[in-house]
Coordinates of C-alpha atoms in Angstrom, one line a residue:
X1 CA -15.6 7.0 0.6
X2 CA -14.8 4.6 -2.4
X3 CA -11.2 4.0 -0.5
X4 CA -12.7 2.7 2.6
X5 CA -15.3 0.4 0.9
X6 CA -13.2 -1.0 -1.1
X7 CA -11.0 -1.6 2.1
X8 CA -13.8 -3.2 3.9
X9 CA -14.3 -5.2 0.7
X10 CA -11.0 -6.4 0.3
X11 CA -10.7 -7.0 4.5
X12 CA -13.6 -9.2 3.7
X13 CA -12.2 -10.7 0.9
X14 CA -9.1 -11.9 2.5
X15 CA -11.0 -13.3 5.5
X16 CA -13.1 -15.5 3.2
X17 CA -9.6 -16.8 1.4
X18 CA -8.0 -17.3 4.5
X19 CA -10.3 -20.3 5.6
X20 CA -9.2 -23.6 5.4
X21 CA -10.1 -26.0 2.8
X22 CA -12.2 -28.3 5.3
X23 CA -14.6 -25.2 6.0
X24 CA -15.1 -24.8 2.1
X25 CA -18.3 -26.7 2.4
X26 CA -19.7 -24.3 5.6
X27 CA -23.1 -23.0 5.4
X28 CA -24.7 -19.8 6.2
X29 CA -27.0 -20.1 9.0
X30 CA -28.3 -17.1 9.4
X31 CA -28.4 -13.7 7.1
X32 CA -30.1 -10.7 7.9
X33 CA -29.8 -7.4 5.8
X34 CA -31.6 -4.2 5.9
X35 CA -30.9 -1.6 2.9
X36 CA -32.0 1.6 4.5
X37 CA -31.1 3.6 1.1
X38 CA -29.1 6.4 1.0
X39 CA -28.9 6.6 4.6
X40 CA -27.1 3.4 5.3
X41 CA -27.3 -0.5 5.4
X42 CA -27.0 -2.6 7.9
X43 CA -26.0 -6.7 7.5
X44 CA -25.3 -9.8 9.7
X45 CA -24.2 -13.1 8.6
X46 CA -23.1 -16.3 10.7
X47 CA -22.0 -20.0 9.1
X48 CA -21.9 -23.3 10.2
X49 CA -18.3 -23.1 10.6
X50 CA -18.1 -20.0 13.3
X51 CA -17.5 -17.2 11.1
X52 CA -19.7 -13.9 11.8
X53 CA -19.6 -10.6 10.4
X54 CA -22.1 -8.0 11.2
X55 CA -21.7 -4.4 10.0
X56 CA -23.5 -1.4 10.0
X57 CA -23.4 1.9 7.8
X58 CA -24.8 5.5 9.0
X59 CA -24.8 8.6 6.8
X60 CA -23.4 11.7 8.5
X61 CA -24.0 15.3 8.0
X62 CA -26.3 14.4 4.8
X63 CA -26.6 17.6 2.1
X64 CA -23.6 19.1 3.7
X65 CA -20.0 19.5 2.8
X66 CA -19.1 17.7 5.5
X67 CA -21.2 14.8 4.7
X68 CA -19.4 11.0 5.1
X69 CA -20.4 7.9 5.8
X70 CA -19.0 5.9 9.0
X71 CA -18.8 2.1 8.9
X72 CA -19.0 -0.1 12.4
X73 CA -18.6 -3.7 12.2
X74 CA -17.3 -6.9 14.2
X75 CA -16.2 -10.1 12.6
X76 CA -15.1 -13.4 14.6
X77 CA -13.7 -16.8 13.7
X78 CA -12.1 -19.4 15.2
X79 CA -8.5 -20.0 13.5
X80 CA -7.5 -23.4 13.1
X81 CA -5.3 -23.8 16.1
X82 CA -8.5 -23.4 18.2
X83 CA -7.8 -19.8 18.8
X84 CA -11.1 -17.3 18.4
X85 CA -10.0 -14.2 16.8
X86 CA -12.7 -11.0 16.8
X87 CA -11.9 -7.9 14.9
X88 CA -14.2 -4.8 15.8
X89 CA -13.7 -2.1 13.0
X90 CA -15.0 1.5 12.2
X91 CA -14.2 3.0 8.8
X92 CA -14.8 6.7 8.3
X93 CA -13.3 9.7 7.4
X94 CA -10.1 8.9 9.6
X95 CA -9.5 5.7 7.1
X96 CA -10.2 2.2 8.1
X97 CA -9.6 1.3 12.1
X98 CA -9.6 -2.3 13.2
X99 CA -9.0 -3.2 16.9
X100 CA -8.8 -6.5 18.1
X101 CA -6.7 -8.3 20.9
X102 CA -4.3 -9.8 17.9
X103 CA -3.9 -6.2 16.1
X104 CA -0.7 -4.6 17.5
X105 CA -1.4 -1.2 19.3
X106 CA 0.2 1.8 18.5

């Protein structure tokens, strides 16, 4: 579990580091988050520049051995060639899975 949060983190990460320097001074305009505790979380985020992320986190088989946690998420921006890129992810016991029409295929 602590290998595909920190994925998601560093996805996130890289995202953020990626934008260019004009967007530096981009606002959020809106944030929700719900921390549902143990269970999950779920967040949503959009800025002034066209960057979104929303995500959502679900416990699975609680107080079992099987127990995991399964990420879901979506996050779009618009790349500086005008191009709007959207990456839909899950993160789960299988590792970290993003689809997106830029993302080779298998």
């Amino acid at each position: 579990m602590k290998l595909i949060v920190s994925v998601v983190v560093f996805f996130t990460l890289s995202l953020a580091y990626a934008a260019p320097l004009e967007d530096s001074e981009a606002q959020i305009v809106k944030y929700e988050s719900e921390n549902t505790g143990f269970d999950g979380y779920k967040f949503a985020f959009e800025t002034s520049n066209g960057i979104s992320r929303s995500e959502e986190a679900e416990l699975k088989n609680a107080g079992t051995e099987n127990e995991s946690i399964v990420i879901r998420g979506v996050i779009s921006w618009t790349a500086p060639d005008g191009v709007l890129y959207t990456i839909n992810f899950v993160a789960d016991e299988n590792g970290f899975q993003p689809q997106g029409d830029h993302i080779p295929k298998k």
